[in-house]
JSON list of C-alpha atoms in Angstrom, two decimals:
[
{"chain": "A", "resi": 1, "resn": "UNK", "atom": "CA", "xyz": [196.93, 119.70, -137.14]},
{"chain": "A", "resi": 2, "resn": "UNK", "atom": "CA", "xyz": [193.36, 118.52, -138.21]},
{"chain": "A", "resi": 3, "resn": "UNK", "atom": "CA", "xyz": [190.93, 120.19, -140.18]},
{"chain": "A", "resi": 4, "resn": "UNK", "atom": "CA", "xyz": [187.22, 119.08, -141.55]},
{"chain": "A", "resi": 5, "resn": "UNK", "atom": "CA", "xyz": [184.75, 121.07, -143.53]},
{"chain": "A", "resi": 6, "resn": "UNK", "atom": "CA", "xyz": [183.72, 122.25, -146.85]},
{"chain": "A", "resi": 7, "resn": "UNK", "atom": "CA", "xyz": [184.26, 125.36, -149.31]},
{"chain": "A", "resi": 8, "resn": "UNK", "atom": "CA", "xyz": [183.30, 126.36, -152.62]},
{"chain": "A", "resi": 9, "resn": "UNK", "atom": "CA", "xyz": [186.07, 128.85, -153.36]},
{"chain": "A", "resi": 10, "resn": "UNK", "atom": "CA", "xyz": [187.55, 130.58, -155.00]},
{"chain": "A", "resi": 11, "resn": "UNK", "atom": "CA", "xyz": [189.67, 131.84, -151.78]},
{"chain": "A", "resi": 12, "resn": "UNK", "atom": "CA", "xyz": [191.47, 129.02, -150.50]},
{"chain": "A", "resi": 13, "resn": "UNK", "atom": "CA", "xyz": [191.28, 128.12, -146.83]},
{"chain": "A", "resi": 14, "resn": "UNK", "atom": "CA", "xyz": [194.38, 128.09, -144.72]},
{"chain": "A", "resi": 15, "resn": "UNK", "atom": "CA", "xyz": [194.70, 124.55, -142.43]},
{"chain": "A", "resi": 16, "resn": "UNK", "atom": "CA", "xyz": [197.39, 125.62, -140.41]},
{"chain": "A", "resi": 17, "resn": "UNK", "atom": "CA", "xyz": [201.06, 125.41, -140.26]},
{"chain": "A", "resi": 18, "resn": "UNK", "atom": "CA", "xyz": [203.17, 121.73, -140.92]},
{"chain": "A", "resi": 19, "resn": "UNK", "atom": "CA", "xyz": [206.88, 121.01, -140.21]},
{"chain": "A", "resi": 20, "resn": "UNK", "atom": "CA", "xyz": [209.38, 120.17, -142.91]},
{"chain": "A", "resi": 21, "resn": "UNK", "atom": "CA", "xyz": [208.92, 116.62, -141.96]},
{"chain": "A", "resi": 22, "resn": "UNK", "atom": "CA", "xyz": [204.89, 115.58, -141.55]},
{"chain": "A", "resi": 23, "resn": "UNK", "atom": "CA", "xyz": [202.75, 112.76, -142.46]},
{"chain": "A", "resi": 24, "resn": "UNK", "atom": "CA", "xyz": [199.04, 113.59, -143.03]},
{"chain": "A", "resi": 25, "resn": "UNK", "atom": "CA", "xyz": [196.35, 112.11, -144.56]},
{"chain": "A", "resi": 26, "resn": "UNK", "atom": "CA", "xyz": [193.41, 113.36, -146.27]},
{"chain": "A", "resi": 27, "resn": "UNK", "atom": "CA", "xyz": [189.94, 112.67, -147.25]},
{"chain": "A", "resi": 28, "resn": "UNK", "atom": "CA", "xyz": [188.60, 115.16, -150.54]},
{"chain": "A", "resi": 29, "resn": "UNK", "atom": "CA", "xyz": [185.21, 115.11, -151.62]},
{"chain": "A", "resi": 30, "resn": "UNK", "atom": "CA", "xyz": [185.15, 117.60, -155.07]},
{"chain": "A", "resi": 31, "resn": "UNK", "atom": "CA", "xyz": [182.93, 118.44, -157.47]},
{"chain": "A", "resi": 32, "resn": "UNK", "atom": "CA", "xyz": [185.07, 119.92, -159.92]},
{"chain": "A", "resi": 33, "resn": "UNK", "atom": "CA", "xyz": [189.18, 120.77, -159.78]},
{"chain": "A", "resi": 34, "resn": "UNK", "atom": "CA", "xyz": [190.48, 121.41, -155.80]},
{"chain": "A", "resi": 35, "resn": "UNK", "atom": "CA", "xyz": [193.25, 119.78, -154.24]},
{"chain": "A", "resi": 36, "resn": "UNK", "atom": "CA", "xyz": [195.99, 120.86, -151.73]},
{"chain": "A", "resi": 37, "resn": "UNK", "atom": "CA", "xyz": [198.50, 123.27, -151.82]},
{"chain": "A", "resi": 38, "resn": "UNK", "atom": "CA", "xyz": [201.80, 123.28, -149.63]},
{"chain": "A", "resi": 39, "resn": "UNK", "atom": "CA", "xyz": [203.38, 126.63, -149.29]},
{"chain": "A", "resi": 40, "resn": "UNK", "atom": "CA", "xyz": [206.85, 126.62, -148.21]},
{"chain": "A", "resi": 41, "resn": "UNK", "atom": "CA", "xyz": [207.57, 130.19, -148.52]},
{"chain": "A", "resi": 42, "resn": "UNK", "atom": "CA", "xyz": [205.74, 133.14, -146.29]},
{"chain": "A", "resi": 43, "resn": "UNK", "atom": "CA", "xyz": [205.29, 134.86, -149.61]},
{"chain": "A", "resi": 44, "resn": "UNK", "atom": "CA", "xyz": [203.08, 132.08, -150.74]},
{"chain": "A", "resi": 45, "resn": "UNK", "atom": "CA", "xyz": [205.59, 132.28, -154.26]},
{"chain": "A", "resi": 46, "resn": "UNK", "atom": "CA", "xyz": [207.26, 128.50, -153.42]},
{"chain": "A", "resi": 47, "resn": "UNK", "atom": "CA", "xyz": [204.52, 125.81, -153.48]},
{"chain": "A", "resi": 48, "resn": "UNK", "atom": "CA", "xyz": [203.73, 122.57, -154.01]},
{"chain": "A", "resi": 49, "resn": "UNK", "atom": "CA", "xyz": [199.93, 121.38, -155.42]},
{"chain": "A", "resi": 50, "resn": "UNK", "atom": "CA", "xyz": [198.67, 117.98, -155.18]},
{"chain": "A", "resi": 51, "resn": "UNK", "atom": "CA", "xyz": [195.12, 118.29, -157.11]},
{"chain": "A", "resi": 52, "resn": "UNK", "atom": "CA", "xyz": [192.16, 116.12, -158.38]},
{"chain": "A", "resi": 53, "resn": "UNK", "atom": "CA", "xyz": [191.18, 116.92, -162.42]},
{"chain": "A", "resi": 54, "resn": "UNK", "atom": "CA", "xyz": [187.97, 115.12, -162.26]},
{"chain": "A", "resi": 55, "resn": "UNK", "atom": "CA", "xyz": [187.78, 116.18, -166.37]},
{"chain": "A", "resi": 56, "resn": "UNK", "atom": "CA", "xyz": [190.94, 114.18, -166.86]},
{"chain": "A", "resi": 57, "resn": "UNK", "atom": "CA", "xyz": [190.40, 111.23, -164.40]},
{"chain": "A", "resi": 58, "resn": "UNK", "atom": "CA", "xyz": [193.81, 112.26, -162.73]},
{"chain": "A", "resi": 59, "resn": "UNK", "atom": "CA", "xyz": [195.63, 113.28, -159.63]},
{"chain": "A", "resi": 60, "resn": "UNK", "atom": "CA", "xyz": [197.94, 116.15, -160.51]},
{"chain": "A", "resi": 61, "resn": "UNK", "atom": "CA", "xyz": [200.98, 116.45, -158.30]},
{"chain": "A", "resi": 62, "resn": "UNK", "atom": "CA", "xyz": [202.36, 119.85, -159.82]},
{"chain": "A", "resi": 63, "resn": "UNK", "atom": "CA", "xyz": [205.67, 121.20, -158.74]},
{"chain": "A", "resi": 64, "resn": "UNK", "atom": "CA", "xyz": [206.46, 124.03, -161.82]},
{"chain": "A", "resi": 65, "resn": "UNK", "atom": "CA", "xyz": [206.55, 126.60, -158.70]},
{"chain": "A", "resi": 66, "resn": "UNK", "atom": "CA", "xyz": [207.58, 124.20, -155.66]},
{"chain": "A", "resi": 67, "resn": "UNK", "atom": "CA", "xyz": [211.51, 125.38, -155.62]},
{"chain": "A", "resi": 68, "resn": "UNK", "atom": "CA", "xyz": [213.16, 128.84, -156.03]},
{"chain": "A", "resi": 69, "resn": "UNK", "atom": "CA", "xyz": [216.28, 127.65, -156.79]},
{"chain": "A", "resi": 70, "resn": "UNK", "atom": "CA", "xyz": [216.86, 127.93, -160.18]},
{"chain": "A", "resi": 71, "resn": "UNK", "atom": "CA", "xyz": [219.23, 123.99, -160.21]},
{"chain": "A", "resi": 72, "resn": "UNK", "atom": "CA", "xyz": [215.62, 122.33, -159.72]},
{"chain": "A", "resi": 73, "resn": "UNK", "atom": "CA", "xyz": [213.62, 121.33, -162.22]},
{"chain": "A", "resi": 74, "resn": "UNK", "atom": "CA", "xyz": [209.32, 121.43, -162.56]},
{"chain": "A", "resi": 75, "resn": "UNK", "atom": "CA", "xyz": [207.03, 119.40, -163.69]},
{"chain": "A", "resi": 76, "resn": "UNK", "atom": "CA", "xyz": [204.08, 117.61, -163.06]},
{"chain": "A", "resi": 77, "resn": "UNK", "atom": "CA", "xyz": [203.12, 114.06, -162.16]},
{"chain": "A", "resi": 78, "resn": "UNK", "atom": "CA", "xyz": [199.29, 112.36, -162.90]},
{"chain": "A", "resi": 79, "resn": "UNK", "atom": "CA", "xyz": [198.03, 109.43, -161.67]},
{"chain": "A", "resi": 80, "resn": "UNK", "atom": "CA", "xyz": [194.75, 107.63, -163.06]},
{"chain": "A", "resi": 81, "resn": "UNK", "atom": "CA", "xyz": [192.41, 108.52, -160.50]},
{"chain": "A", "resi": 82, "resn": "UNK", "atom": "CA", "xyz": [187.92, 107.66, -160.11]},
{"chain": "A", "resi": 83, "resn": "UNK", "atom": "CA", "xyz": [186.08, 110.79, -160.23]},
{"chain": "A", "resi": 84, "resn": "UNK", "atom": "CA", "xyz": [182.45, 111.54, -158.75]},
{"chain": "A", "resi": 85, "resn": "UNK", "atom": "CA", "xyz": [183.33, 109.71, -155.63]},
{"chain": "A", "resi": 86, "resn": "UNK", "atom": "CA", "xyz": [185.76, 110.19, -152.09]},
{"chain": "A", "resi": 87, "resn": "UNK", "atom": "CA", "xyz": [189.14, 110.30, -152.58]},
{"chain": "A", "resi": 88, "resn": "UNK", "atom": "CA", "xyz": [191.64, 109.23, -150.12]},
{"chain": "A", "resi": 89, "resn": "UNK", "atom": "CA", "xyz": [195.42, 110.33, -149.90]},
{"chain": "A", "resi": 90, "resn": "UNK", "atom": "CA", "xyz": [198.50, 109.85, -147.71]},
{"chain": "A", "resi": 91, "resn": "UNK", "atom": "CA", "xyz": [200.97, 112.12, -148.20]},
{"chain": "A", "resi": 92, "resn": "UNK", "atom": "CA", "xyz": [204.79, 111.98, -146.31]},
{"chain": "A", "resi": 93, "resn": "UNK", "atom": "CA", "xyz": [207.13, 114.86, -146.60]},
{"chain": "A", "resi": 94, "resn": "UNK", "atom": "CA", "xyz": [210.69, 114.69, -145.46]},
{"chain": "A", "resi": 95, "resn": "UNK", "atom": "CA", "xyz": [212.28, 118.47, -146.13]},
{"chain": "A", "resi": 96, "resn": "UNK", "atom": "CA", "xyz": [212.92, 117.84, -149.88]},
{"chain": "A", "resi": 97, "resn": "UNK", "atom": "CA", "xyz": [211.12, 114.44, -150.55]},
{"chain": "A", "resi": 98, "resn": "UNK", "atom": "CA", "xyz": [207.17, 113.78, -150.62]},
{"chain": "A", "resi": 99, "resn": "UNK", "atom": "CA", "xyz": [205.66, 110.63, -151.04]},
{"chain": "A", "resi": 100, "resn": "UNK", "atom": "CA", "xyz": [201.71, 110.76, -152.57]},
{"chain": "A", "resi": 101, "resn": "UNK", "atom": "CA", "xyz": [199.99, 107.73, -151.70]},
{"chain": "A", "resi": 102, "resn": "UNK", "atom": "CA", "xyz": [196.64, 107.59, -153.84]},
{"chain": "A", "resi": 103, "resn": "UNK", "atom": "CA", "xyz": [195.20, 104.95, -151.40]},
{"chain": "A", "resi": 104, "resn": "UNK", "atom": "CA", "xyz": [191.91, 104.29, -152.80]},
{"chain": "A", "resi": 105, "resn": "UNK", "atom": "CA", "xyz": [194.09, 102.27, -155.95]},
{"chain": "A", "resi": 106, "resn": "UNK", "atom": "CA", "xyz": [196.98, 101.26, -154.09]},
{"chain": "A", "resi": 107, "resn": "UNK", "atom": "CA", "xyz": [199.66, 104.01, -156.64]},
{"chain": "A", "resi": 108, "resn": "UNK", "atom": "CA", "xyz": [202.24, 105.72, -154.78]},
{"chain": "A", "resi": 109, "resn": "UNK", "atom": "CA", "xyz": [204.19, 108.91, -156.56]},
{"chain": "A", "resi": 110, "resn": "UNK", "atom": "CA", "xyz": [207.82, 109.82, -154.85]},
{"chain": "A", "resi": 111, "resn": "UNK", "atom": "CA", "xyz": [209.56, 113.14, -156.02]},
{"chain": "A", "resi": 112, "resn": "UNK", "atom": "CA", "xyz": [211.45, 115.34, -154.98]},
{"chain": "A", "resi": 113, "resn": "UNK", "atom": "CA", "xyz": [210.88, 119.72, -154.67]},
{"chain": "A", "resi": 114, "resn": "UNK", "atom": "CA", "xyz": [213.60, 121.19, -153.40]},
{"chain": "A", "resi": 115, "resn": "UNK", "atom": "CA", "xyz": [212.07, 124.15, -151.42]},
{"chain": "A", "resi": 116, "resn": "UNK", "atom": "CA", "xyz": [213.91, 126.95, -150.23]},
{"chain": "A", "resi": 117, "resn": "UNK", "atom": "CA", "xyz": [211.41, 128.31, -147.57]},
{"chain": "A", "resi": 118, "resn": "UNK", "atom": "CA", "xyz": [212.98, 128.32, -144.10]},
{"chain": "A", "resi": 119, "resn": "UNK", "atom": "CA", "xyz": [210.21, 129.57, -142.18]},
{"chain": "A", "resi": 120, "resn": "UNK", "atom": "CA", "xyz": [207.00, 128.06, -141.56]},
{"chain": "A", "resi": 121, "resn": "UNK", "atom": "CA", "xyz": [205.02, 125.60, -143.97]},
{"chain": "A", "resi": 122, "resn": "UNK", "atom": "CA", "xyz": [201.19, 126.12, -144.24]},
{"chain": "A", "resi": 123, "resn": "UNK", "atom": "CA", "xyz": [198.74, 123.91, -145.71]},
{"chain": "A", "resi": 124, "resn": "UNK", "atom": "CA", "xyz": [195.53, 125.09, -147.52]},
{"chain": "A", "resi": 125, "resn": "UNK", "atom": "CA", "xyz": [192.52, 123.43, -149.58]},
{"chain": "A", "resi": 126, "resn": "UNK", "atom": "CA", "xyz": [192.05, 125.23, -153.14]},
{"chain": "A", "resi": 127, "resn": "UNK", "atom": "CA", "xyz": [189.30, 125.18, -155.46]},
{"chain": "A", "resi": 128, "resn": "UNK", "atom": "CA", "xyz": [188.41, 126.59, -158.93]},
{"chain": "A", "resi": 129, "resn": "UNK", "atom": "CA", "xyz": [185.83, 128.72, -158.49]},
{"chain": "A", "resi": 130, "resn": "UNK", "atom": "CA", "xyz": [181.91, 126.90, -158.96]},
{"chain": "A", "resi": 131, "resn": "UNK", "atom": "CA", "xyz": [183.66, 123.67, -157.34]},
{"chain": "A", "resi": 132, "resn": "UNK", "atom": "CA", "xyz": [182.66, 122.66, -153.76]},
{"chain": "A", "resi": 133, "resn": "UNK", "atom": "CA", "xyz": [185.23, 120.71, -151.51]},
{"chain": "A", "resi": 134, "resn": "UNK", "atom": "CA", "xyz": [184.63, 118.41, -148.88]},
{"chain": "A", "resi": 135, "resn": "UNK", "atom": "CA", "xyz": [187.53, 117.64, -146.70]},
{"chain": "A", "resi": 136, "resn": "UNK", "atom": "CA", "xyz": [188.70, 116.09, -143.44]},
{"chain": "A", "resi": 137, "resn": "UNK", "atom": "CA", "xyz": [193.24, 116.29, -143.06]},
{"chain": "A", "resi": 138, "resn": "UNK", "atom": "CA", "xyz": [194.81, 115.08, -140.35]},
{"chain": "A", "resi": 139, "resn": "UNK", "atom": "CA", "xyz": [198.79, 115.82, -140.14]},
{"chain": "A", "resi": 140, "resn": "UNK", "atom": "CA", "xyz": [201.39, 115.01, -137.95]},
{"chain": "A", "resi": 141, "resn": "UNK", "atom": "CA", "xyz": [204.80, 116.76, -137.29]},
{"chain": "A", "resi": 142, "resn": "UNK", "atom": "CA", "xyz": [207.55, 113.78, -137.36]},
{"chain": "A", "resi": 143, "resn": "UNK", "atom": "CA", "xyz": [210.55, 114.22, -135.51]},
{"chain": "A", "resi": 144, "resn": "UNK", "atom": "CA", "xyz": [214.42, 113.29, -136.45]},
{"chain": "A", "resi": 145, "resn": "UNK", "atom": "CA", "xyz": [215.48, 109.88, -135.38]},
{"chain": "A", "resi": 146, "resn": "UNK", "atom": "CA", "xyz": [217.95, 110.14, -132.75]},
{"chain": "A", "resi": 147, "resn": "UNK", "atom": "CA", "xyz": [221.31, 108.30, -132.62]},
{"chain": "A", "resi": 148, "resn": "UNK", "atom": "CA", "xyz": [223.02, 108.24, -129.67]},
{"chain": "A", "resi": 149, "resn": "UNK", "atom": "CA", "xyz": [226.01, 106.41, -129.41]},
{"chain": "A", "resi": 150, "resn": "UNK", "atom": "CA", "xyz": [227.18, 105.00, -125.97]},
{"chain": "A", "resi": 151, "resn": "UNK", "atom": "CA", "xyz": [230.16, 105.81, -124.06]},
{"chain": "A", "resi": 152, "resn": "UNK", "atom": "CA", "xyz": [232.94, 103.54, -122.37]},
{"chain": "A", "resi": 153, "resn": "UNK", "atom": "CA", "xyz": [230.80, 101.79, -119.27]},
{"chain": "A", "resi": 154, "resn": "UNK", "atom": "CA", "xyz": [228.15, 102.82, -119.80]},
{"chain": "A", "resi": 155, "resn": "UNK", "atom": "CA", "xyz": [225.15, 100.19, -120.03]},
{"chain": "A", "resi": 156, "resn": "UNK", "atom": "CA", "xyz": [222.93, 99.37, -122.48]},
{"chain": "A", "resi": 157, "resn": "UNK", "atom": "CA", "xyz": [219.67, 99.78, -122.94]},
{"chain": "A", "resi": 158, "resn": "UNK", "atom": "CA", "xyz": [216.79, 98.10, -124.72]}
]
């Protein structure tokens, strides 16, 4: 999936769909609150939000509504984070585990979500409303490793 372009909300802007295992990266350019949202129900009600708060200084990785299951717990994460200017993330999610690489200061977040969605994921770009959003994301779909385990005679190879 790849998307580039610009909003200035309120209504966020759908991306596309993602697996349960992707790597993307993204480039956000904000004047005010926006981030990314990953929905991981159809119903939109099980999502995670990964969001710049240019008042605070901070990248908010919010997960209060990322599970349904009522075993996981919320919360949100913050890292320091330059406002006014580009900001540059890599994010890594493996079904229940997503790694937030703030790669503009080198800080990496890991957590884990828990979502119950077994249907599609989709992606979008969110803004408060008055805010304009720049944004380029690139995402890739990453496959299972495969172990296959060899049989009597058979050869190996490399």
């Amino acid at each position: 999936m790849q998307a580039e372009g610009a909003t200035h909300g309120p209504q966020p802007v759908e991306l596309g769909s993602v697996g349960r295992a992707f790597d993307l990266t993204a480039r956000l350019e904000p004047t005010g609150t926006a981030g990314l949202r990953l929905l991981t129900t159809p119903d939109g009600s099980e999502y995670l939000d990964i969001r710049l708060d240019p008042d605070a200084g901070e990248l908010v990785v919010d997960r209060y509504h990322a599970s349904l299951d009522s075993r996981a717990h919320g919360g949100a994460y913050r890292m320091p984070c330059s406002t006014g200017q580009r900001v540059d993330l890599r994010v890594v999610v493996d079904h229940s585990i997503a790694e937030v690489f703030l790669t503009s200061t080198g800080q990496v977040l890991t957590l884990r979500f828990y979502p119950t969605g077994q249907g599609p994921w989709r992606l979008q770009v969110r803004t408060a409303p008055g805010t304009r959003l720049g944004y380029a994301v690139d995402a890739w779909e990453l496959h299972p490793l495969v172990v296959k385990t060899l049989t009597a005679g058979a050869a190996e190879q490399y």
